[in-house]
Each structure stands twice: as structure tokens, then as C-alpha cells.
Coordinates of C-alpha atoms in Angstrom, one line a residue:
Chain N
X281 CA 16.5 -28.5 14.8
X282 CA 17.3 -24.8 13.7
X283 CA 14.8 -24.9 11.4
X284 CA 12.6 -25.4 14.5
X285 CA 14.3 -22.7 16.6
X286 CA 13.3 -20.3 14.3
X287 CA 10.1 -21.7 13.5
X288 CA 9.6 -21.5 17.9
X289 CA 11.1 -17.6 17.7
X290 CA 8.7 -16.3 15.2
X291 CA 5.7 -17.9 16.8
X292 CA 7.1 -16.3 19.9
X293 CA 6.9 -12.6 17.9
X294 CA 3.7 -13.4 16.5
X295 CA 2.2 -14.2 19.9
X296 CA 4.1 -11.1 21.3
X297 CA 2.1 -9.2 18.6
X298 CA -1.3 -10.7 18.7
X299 CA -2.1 -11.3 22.2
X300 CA -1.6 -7.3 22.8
X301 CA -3.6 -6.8 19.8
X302 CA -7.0 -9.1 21.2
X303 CA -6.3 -7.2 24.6
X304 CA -6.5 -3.7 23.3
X305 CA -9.9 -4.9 20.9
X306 CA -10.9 -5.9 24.1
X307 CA -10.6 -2.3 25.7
X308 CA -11.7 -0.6 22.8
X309 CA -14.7 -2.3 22.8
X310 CA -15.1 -0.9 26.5
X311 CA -13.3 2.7 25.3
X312 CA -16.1 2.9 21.7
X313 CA -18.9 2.3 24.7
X314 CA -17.7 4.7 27.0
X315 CA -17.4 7.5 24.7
X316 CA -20.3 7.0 23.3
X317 CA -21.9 7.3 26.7
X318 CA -20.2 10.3 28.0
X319 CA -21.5 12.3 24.6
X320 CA -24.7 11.5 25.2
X321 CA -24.1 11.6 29.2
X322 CA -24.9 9.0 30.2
X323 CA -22.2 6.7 32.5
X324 CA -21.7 3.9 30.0
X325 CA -20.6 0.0 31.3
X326 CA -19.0 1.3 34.8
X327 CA -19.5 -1.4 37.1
X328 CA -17.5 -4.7 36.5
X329 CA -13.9 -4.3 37.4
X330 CA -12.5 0.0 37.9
X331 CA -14.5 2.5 36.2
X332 CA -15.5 -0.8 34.3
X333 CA -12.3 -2.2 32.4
X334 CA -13.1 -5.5 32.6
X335 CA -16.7 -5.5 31.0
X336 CA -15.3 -6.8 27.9
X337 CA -13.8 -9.7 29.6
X338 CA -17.6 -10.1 31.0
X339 CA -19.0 -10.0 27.7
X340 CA -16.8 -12.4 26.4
X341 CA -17.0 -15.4 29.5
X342 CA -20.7 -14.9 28.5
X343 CA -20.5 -15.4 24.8
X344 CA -17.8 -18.5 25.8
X345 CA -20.7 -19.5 28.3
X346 CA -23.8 -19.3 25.1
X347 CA -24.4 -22.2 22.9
X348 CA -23.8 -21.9 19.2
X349 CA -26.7 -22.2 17.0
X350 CA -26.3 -23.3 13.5
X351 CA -29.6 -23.1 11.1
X352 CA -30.6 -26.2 10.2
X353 CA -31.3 -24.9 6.7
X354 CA -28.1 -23.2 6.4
X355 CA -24.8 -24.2 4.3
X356 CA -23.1 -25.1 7.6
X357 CA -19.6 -25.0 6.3
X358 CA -19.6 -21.5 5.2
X359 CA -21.2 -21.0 8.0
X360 CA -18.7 -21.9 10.5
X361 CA -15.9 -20.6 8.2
X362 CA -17.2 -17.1 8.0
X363 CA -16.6 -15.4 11.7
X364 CA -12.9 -17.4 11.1
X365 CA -12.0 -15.5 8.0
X366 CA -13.5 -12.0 9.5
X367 CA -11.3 -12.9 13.0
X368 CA -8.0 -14.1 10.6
X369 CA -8.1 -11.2 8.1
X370 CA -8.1 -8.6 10.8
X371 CA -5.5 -10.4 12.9
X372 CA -2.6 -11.0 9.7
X373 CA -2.7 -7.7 8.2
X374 CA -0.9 -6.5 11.9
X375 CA 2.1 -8.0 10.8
X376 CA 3.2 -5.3 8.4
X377 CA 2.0 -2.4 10.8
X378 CA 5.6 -1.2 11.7
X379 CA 5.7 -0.1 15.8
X380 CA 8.9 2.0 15.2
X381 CA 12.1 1.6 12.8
X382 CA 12.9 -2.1 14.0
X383 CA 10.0 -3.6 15.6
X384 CA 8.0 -5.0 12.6
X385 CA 7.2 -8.4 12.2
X386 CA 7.6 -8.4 8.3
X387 CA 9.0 -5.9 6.9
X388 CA 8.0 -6.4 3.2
X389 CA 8.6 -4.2 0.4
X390 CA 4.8 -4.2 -0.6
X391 CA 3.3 -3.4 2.5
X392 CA 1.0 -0.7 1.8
X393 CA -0.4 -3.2 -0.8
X394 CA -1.0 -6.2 1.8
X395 CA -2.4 -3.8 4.0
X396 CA -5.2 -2.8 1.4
X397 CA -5.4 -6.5 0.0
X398 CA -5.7 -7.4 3.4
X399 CA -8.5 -4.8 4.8
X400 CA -10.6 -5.6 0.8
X401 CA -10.8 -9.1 1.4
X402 CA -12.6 -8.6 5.3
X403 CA -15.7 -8.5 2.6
X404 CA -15.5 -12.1 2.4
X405 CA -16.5 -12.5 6.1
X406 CA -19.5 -10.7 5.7
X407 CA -20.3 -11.9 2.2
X408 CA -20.0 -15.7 3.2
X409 CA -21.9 -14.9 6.7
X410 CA -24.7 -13.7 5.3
X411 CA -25.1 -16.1 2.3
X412 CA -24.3 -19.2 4.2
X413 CA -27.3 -17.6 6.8
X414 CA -30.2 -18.5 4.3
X415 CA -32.0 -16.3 5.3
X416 CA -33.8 -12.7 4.1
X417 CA -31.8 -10.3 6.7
X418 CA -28.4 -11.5 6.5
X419 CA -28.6 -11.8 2.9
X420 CA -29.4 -8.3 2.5
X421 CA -27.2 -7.2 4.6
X422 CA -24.1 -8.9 2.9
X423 CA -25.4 -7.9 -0.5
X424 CA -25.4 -4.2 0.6
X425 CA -22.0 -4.4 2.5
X426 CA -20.5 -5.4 -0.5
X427 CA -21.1 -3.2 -2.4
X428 CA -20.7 -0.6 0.2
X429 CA -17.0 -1.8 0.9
X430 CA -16.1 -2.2 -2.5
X431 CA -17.2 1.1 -3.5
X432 CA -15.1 2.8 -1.0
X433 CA -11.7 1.1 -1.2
X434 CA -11.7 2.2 -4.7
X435 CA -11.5 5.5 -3.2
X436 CA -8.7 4.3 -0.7
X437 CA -6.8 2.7 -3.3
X438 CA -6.8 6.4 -5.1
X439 CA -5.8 7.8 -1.3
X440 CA -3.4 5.3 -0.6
X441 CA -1.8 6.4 -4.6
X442 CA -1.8 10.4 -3.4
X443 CA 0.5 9.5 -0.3
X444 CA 2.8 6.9 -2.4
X445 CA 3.4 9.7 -4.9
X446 CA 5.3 12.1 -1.8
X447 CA 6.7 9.0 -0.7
X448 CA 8.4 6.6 -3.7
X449 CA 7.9 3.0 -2.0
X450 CA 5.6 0.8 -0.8
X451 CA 7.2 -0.3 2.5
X452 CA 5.3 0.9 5.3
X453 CA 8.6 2.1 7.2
X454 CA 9.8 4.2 4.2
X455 CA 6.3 6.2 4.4
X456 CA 6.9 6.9 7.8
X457 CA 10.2 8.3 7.6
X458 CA 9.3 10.6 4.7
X459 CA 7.2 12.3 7.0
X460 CA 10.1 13.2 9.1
X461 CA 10.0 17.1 8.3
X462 CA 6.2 17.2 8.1
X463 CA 3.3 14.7 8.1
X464 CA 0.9 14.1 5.2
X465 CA -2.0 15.5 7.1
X466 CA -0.6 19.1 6.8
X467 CA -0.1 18.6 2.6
X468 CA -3.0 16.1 2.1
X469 CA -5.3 17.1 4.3
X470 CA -8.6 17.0 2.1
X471 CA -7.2 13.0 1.9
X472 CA -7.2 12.8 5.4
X473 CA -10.5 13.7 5.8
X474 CA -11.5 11.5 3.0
X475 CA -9.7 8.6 4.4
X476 CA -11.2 8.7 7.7
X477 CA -14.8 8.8 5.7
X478 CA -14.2 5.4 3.4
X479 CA -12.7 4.1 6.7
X480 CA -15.7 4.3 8.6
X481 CA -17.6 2.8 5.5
X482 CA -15.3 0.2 4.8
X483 CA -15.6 -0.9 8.4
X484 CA -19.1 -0.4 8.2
X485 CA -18.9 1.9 11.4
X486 CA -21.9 4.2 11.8
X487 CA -22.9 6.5 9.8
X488 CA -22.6 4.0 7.4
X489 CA -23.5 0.9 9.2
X490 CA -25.9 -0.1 7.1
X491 CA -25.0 -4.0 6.7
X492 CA -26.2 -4.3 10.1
X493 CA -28.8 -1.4 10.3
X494 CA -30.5 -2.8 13.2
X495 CA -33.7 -0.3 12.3
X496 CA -34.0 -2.5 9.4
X497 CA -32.1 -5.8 9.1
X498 CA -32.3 -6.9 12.3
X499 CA -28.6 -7.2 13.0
X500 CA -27.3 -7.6 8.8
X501 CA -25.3 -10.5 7.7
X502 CA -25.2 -11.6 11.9
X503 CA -28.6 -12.2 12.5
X504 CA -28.5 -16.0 12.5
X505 CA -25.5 -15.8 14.5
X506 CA -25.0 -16.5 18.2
X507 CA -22.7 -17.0 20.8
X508 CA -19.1 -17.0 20.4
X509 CA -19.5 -17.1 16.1
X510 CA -20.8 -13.9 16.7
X511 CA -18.3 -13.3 19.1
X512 CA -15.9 -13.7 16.5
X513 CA -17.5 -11.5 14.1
X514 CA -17.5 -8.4 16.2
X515 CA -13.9 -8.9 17.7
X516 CA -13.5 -8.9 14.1
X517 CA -14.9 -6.0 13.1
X518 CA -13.0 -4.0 15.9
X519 CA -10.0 -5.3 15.0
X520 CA -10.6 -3.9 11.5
X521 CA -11.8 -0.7 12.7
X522 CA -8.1 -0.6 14.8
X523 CA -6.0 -1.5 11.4
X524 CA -7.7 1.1 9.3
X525 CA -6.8 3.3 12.7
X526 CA -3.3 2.2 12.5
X527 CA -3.0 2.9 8.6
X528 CA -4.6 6.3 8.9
X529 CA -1.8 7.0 11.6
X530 CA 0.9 5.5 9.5
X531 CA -0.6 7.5 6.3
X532 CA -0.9 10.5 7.4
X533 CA 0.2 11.1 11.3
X534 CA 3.8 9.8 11.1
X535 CA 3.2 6.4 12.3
X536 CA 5.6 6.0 14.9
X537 CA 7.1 9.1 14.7
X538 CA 7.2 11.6 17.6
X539 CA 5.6 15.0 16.7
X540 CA 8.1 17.0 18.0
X541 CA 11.5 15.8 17.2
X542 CA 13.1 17.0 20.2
X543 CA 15.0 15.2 23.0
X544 CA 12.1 13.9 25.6
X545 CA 9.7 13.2 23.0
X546 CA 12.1 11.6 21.2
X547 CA 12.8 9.2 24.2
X548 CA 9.4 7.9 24.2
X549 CA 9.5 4.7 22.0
X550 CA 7.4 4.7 19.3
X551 CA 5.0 1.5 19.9
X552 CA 3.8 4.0 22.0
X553 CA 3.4 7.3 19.8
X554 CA 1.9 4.8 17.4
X555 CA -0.8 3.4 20.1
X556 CA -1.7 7.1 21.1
X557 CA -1.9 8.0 17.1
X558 CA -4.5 5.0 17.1
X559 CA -6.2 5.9 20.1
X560 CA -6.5 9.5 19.1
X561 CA -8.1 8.6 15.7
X562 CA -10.2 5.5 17.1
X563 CA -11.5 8.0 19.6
X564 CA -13.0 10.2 16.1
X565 CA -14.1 7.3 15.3
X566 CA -16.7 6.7 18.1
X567 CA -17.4 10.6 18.3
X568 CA -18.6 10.1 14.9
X569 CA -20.8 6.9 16.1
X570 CA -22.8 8.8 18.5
X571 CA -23.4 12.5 17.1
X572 CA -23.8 11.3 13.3
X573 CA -27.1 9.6 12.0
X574 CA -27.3 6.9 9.7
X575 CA -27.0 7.6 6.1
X576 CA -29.4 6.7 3.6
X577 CA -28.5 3.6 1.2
X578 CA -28.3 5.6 -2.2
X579 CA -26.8 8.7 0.1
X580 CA -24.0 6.0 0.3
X581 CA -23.4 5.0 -3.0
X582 CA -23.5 8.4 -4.4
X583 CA -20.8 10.2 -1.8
X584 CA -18.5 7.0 -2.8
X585 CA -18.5 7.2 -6.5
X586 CA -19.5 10.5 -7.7
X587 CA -17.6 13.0 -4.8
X588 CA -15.1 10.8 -3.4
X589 CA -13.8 9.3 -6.3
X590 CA -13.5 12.0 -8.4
X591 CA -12.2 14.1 -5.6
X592 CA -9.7 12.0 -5.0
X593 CA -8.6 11.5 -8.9
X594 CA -8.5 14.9 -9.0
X595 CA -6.4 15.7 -6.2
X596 CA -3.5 12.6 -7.7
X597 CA -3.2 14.7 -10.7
X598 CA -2.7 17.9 -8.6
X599 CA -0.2 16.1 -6.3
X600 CA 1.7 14.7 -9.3
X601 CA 1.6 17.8 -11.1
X602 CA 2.6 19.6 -8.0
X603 CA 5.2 17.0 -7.6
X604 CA 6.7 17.5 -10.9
X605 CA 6.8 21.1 -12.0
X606 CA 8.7 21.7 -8.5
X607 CA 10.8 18.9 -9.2
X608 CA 10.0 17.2 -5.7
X609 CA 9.2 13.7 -7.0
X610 CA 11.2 11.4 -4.8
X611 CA 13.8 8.9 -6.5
X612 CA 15.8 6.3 -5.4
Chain O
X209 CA 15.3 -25.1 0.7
X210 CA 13.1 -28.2 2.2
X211 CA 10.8 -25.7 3.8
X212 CA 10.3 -23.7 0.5
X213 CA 9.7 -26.7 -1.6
X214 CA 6.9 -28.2 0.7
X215 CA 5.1 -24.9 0.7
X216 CA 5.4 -24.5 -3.3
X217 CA 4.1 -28.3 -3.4
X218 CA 1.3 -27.4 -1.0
X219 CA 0.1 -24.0 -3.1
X220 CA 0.2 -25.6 -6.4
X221 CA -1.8 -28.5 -4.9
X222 CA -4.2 -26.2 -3.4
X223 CA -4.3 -24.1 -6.7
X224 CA -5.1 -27.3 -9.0
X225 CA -7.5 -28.9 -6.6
X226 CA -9.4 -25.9 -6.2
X227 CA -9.5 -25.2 -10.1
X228 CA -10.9 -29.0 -10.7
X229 CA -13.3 -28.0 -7.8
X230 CA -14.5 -24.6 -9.6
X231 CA -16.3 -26.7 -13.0
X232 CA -16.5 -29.9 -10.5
X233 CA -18.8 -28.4 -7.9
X234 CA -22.1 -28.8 -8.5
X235 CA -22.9 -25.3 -6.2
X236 CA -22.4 -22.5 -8.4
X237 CA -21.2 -20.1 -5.1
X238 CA -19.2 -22.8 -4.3
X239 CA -17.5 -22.9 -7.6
X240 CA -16.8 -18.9 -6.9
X241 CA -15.1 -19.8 -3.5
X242 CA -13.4 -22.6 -5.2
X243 CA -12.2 -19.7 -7.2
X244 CA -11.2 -17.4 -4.9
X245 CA -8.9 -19.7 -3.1
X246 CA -7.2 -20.9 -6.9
X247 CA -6.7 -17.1 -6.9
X248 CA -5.4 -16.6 -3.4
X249 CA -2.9 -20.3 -3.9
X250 CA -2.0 -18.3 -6.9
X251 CA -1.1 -15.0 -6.0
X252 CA 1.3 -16.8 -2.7
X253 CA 3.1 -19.0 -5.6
X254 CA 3.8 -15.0 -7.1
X255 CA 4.9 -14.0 -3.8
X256 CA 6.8 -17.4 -3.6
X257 CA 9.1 -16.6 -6.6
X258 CA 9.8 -13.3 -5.5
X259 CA 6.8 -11.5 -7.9
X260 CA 5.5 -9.5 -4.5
X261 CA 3.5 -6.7 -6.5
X262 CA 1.8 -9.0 -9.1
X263 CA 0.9 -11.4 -6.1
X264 CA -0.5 -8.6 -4.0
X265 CA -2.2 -6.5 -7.2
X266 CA -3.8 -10.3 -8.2
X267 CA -4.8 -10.8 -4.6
X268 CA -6.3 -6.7 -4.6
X269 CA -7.8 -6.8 -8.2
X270 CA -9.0 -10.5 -8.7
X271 CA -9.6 -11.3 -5.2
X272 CA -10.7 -8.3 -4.0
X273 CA -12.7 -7.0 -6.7
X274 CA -13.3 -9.4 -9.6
X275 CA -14.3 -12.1 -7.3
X276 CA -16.4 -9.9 -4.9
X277 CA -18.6 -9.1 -8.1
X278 CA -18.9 -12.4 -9.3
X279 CA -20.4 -13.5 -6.5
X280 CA -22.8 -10.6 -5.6
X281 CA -24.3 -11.6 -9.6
X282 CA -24.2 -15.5 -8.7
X283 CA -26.2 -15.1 -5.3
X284 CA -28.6 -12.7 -7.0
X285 CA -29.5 -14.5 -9.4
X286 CA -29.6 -17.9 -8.0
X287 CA -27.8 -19.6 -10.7
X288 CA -27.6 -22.5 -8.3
X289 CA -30.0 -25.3 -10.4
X290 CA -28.9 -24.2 -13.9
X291 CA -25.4 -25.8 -13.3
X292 CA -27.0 -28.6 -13.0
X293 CA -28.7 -29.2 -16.1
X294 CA -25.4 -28.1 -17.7
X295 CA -23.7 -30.8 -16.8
X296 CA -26.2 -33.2 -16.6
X297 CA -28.7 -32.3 -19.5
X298 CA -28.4 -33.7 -23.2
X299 CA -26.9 -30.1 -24.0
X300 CA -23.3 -31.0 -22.2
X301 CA -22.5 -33.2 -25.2
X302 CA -22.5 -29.8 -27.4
X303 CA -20.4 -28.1 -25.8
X304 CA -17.3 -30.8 -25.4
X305 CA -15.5 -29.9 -28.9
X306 CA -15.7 -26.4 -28.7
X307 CA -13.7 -26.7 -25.2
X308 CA -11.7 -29.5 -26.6
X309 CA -10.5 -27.0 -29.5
X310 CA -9.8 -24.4 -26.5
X311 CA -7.8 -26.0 -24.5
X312 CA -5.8 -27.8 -27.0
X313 CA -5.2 -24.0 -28.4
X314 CA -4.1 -23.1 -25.0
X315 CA -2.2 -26.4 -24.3
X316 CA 0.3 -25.4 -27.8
X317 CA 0.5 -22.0 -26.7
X318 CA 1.8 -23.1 -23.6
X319 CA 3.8 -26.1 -25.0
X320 CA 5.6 -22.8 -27.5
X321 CA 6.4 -20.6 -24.0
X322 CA 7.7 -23.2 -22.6
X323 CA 10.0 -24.3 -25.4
X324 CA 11.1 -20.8 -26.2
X325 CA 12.2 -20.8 -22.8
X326 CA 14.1 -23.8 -22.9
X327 CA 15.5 -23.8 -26.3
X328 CA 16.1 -20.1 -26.3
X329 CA 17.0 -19.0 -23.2
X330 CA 18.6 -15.6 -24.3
X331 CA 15.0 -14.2 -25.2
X332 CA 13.7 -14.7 -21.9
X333 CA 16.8 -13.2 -20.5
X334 CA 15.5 -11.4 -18.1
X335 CA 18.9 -9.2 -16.7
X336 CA 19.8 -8.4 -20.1
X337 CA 16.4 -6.0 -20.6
X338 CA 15.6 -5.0 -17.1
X339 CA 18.4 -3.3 -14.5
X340 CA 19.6 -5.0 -11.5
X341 CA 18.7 -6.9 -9.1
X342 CA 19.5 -5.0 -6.3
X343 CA 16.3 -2.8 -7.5
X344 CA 12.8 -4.2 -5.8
X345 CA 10.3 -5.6 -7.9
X346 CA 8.0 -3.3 -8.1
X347 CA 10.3 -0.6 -9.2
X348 CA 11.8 -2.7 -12.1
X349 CA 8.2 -3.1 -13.5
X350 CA 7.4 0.5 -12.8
X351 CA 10.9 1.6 -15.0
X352 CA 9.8 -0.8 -17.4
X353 CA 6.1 -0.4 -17.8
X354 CA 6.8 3.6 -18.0
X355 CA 9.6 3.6 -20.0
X356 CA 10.2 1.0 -22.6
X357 CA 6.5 0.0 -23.0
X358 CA 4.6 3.3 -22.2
X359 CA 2.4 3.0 -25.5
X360 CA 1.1 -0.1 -24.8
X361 CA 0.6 0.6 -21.3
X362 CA -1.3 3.3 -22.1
X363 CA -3.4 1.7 -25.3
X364 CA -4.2 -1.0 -22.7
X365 CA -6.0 1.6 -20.0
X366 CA -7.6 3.4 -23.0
X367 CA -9.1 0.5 -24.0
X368 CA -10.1 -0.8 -20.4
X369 CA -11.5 2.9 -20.5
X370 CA -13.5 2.0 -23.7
X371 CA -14.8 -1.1 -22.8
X372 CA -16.6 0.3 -19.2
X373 CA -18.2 3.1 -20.9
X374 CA -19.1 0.8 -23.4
X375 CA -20.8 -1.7 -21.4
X376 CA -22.3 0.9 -19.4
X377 CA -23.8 2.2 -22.2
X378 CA -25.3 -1.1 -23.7
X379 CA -26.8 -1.5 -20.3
X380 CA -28.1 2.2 -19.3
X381 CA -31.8 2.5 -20.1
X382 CA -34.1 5.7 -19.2
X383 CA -37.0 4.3 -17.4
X384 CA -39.9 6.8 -17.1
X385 CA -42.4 7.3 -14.6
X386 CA -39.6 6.7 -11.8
X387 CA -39.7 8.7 -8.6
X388 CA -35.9 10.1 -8.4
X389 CA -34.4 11.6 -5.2
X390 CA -32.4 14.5 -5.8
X391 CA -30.8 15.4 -2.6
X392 CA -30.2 18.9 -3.8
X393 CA -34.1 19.1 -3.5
X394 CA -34.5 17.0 -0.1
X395 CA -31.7 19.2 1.6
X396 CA -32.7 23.1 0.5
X397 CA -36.6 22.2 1.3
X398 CA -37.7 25.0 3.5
X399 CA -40.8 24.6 6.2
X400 CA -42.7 27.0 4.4
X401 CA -43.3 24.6 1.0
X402 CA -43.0 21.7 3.4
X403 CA -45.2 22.9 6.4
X404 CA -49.2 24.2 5.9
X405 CA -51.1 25.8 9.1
X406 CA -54.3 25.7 8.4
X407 CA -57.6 26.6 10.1
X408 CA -60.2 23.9 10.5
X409 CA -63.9 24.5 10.9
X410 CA -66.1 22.1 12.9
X411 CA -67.6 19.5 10.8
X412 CA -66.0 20.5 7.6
X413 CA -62.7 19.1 7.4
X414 CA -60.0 20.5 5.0
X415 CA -59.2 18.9 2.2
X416 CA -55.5 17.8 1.2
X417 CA -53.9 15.9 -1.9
X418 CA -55.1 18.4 -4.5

């Protein structure tokens, strides 16, 4: 019977999580739209609900509403399991994502590593989508996103390496509180920028959207796809683009942290400091969608390995160095 | 207690299924999914016994990585019908000793693990060696790694190191006659060498491509 209680009171957490978590994929579906209008002014989906909040609720009875086509020539369970691991692997890495000192679902001691292993396995989705497909498009599109998003979490992993350096843990709660005096942005700002790159490749955002490049693959690994399988997939996909949000702002903007610490900014709880963090760099993110064209495939390959790795190499042995000649290396 | 026990029963079940599955399955992708989830069963049993950073660096390096890249070379090149023949074909029956003499290698070096443990507990003493346990995991393997065996951590990336070159070496060939693109090139192209105005007479034509 206790066993059950506190079986009941983390399902109760998790749901307390989650369900905010589809919501706000929901509106930034609606947000990535509208931003991308107003840059290229035009008005964007304004019409169902006020100034068009609830198109993404639209969007979604309609996908609920569309029958589900499976290729008769396709490998069906793969198939069906694909959009399910995309949706999954985006939803469990939230757990770790602390909301302020307290209010984490798990607070584990590896979390920066779950995190990553979390966000490199979303490759599977797309992998398994497009192979199960049996088909030219999808194929092609999975074969290039993998190595697209392999190539740049090596990159991330270096990143992620820089930051644990100033910080001496792996727990997502300790990074934030070592940026208490000053945020990794201002120290490892060429990482930043960096990070915010191999994020948009490794959630195949545009300018690196090529798994889907509609110009050429139709729609990538989702062609065969339809209804709310590919419904799946793209909640997916936004729900990855929010996570790599989330761990830039935990990286490098303080996570929950307040900017100023001073008394009415320090009232503010921090779930919210940490949503406008998000919302700040998802909002980068869709600026980038509509003023940067598509890059080329071998464009792709060669910023990941031969100028972001090597940058990023470069810049660990600096921070190490700087680290240890000034004596500043954290230890517990 | 109850609760951890089923969950250990239910990843080691998963883990062997999934390994018979791998050679079982007569797919060659599937064997790599097969694969994939003996890793991921794996790497929760790590996790399970309180090993978070090898759990999470399997699920990262094998998972992530290792897996990712043996799949990309099984669906390329179709592999699918060759498994097959292996284990149906006239060849299958060659094969059998030398995997016999494997696996009874690896079976005795088990079997001498496990008896060291058991008969000689005070080698695999663990809190003897390494500090406390009041230190996490990953920081006891980090004070070990970089302390005690530095050298061979070390020897171990220098050889990783060796290896990659190496086999990038034995596969790096210089193929003539292709058309590179240099970028350097494609971005400092100005309209004068790109762009020619020319003036064309009636019924002559110019001509290009020289």
C-alpha cells in the first residue's frame, strides 16, 4: 500500500511536469510560426482562438481526425515504433531539467550526462522512421540526419566538457549555482555561440534542416508518414528543440537563476526565470529559421568537424589551462 | 527491496533475450536494434547497482555512437540476404569450432573472475583502494583513473589515437579527375570573373565554352 502511494505521488509529479511541457510544444509551435511571420511581415496563423493561440490545438483535432497510413511494403513495426521513441526521448530527458533549487523531478548526480545521452539517442527516431519507410526519400533523409547529428554532438560533448571544467560536477543543479557570480556566457561566450549552432543541427532546425529538406526529399525521413504518426514526430521534434533550449539556458544563462540577484527579482520563482531563459533562446531559434538559408550538405559536414571541433578542443585546453595556472579549478 | 529485484529480473531478461535475438534474427537491422536494446538493458543494470557514469557513458558511447554507425553501414549496404546464407549455407558448419573455442575461452575467464571474487575477496576489495563512499561515482573513478592509473589511462587514448589515424589511413585514397568544391573559392568569387556582358550581332551569335 505505501509502495503504491508513492508509486501514485510520482506519477502525480511526472504528470505535473509533462502535461505543462506538451502545452508549451503546443504554443511554441504557434510562437516558431508567428515569428517567422512577423520577420517576413506577414500576419502568421491569427485567426482561430485570440491573436490565434489555439491554432495548434486546431492542428492537432485535425491530425487526431486523419487516418494513419502504413506502407504496405514497409517493416510495420518499426514503423509504428519510430514517432513513439522520437515523442518518448524528448519527453524523459525533462526529468533532470532542474526549475529552481528544489523543484526537479530527479535530481541525479549524472545529469548533464542523461541529458546528452538522452538528446544523442533522438537519432533513433529518425533513423528507424526513415528505414522502416522503404522508401528512396525517407531513406535519405535518415542516412543524412545521422550523420548530421552525430557529427555535431561530438562537438557538444566537447562544449558540455568546457562548462564541467568551471563547474566540478555533473548535477545539473550544481552548474547552476556556480554561475551565481557570473554566467558562462560572459567566460565562454565563443561556446555559447557554438552551442546554439550544433543545437540547431542536432535538432535539425533550419539552416540545417536537411533531413527533411523539403526542396529535395520531399519531407526526409516523414514522407511516408501521415496523420497523428506524424503528428508525433513533429511534437517530437519541438520538444527537442525546447530541451536543447532549456540546456543552453541551464549551460550558459544561469538556469533558474535570476539575473540580478537583488530583492524583486529574486522573488520571482525560478520555473519562471527558467521558462523566459527558454523562450528568449527558442525565440533565436526561429529568427534564425526565417533570415538564414539552407546550408549546403558538405557545408555541413565540414563546419562540424573541421571548425567546430577543433575550436572547441582548443578552447578545453585554454579553459583548463586557464583554470590551472590561476589556480581556479573547483574541488570538492 | 521487492521493487528492485523485479526490475533487475526484468533488465537482465530483456538483456539476454535481446542478445539471443541479435545472432537469432534473421534481419540484419534487426539484429542491430536487438543490439541496441541489450545495450540500453545493460547500461540500466549499471545504473541499477549504483555505476551511474559507466551506465550513462555506455548508453552515450555505445548507444549513441557505436550503434548509430553500425547501422548507417548495415542499411547501406544491404547486408540483409547474406545473413541468411550464413546460417543456412554449407559454410555455417566451419565456423562452429572456431566459436566453440571462443566462448569456452571466455566462459574460463569468467569462471576465474568470478572465483577470485569468491575465494579472494580481499583483492576485489573495493574500499580498501578507492576512498569513501560518501564521494559520488564519478568522482571516485575520476581520482582513480587520474591518479593511480594515469599511464595506462593515457597509453589507452594514445592507442585509440593510433588506431583512427590508422584506419583512416588504410582507407584514404586520392581519386583524380574529381571536381572538389573549395568554399574559399565559391565565397571570394567576384561578378567580374563570374559575370560577361557581351555584345551580340544579329545572326552571328557569340560563342561560349572556350
Amino acid at each position: 500500500m505505501e509502495y503504491l502511494s508513492i508509486v501514485f505521488q510520482e506519477v502525480y509529479k511526472i504528470l505535473f511536469l509533462l502535461v505543462p511541457v506538451l502545452v508549451s510544444v503546443a504554443m511554441i509551435v504557434w510562437l516558431d510560426r508567428r515569428v517567422w511571420a512577423f520577420v517576413q511581415k506577414r500576419q502568421g496563423p491569427n485567426v482561430v482562438g485570440p491573436f490565434g493561440l489555439l491554432q495548434s490545438l486546431a492542428d492537432a483535432l485535425k491530425y487526431i481526425f486523419k487516418e494513419i497510413i502504413i506502407p504496405s511494403s514497409s517493416n510495420k513495426v518499426i514503423f509504428i515504433l519510430a514517432p513513439i521513441v522520437t515523442m518518448t526521448l524528448a519527453l524523459i530527458a525533462w526529468a533532470v531539467i532542474p526549475f529552481s533549487a528544489t523543484q526537479v523531478l530527479a535530481d541525479i548526480n549524472v545529469g548533464i550526462l542523461y541529458l546528452f545521452a538522452v538528446s544523442s539517442l533522438g537519432v533513433y527516431g529518425i533513423i528507424m522512421g526513415g528505414w522502416a519507410s522503404n522508401s528512396k526519400y525517407p531513406f535519405l533523409g535518415a542516412i543524412r540526419s545521422a550523420a548530421q547529428m552525430v557529427s555535431y554532438e561530438v562537438s557538444i560533448g566537447v562544449i558540455i566538457i568546457n562548462v564541467l571544467l568551471c563547474v566540478g560536477s555533473l548535477n545539473l543543479n550544481d552548474i547552476v549555482i556556480a554561475q551565481q557570480n557570473m554566467w558562462f556566457v560572459i567566460p565562454l561566450f565563443p561556446m555559447f555561440v557554438i552551442f546554439f549552432i550544433s543545437a540547431l543541427a542536432e535538432t535539425n532546425r533550419p539552416p540545417f534542416d536537411l533531413p527533411e529538406a523539403e526542396a529535395e526529399l520531399v519531407a526526409g525521413y516523414q514522407t511516408e508518414y501521415s496523420g497523428m504518426m506524424y503528428a508525433m514526430f513533429w511534437l517530437g521534434e519541438y520538444a527537442n528543440i525546447l530541451l536543447m533550449c532549456a540546456m543552453g539556458a541551464i549551460l550558459f544563462l544561469g538556469g533558474w537563476m535570476s539575473p540580478i540577484d537583488v530583492y524583486p527579482f529574486t522573488l520571482v520563482p525560478g520555473a519562471i526565470w527558467l521558462i523566459l531563459k527558454i523562450l528568449l533562446l527558442f525565440i533565436l531559434f526561429a529568427l534564425v529559421k526565417a533570415i538564414v538559408p539552407r546550408y549546403r550538405y558538405d557545408q555541413l559536414m565540414r563546419l562540424g568537424w573541421k571548425v567546430f571541433l577543433p575550436l572547441s578542443l582548443i578552447w578545453v585546453v585554454l579553459t583548463a589551462s586557464y583554470l590551472f595556472y590561476f589556480n581556479l579549478l573547483p574541488v570538492n | 527491496m521487492i521493487a528492485h529485484a523485479i526490475f533487475f529480473y526484468t533488465f537482465s531478461i530483456i538483456a539476454v533475450v535481446s542478445a539471443i535475438m541479435v545472432t537469432a534474427s534473421k534481419n540484419t537491422v534487426h539484429s542491430v536494434f536487438f543490439l541496441i536494446l541489450d545495450f540500453i538493458s545493460i547500461s540500466c543494470l549499471f545504473i541499477m547497482i549504483g555505476a551511474e557514469f559507466l551506465g550513462m557513458i555506455m548508453l552515450i558511447v555505445y548507444v549513441g555512437a557505436v550503434a548509430v554507425l553500425f547501422l548507417f553501414v548495415v542499411m547501406m549496404l544491404n547486408v540483409a540476404q547474406q545473413k541468411n546464407q550464413w546460417f543456412a549455407g554449407e559454410q555455417s558448419s566451419r565456423h562452429i569450432p572456431v566459436g566453440l573455442i571462443i566462448s569456452t575461452l571466455i566462459f574460463f575467464e569468467i569462471i576465474i573472475v568470478i572465483g577470485g571474487w569468491k575465494y579472494k575477496p580481499e583483492i576485489f576489495d573495493i574500499n580498501n583502494s578507492i576512498a569513501q563512499i560518501s564521494i559520488s561515482n564519478t568522482h571516485s573513478l575520476g581520482q582513480i583513473l587520474y591518479t593511480d592509473y594515469i599511464h595506462v589511462f593515457q597509453i589507452s587514448g594514445m592507442i585509440l589515437l593510433v588506431a583512427m589515424v590508422g584506419a583512416i589511413v588504410l582507407t584514404f585514397r586520392q581519386r583524380s579527375g574529381v571536381k572538389r568544391q573549395s568554399y574559399i573559392k565559391q565565397i571570394s568569387r567576384e561578378r567580374a570573373e563570374g559575370v560577361e556582358v557581351l555584345e551580340v550581332q544579329s545572326n552571328k551569335g557569340v560563342k561560349i565554352d572556350d
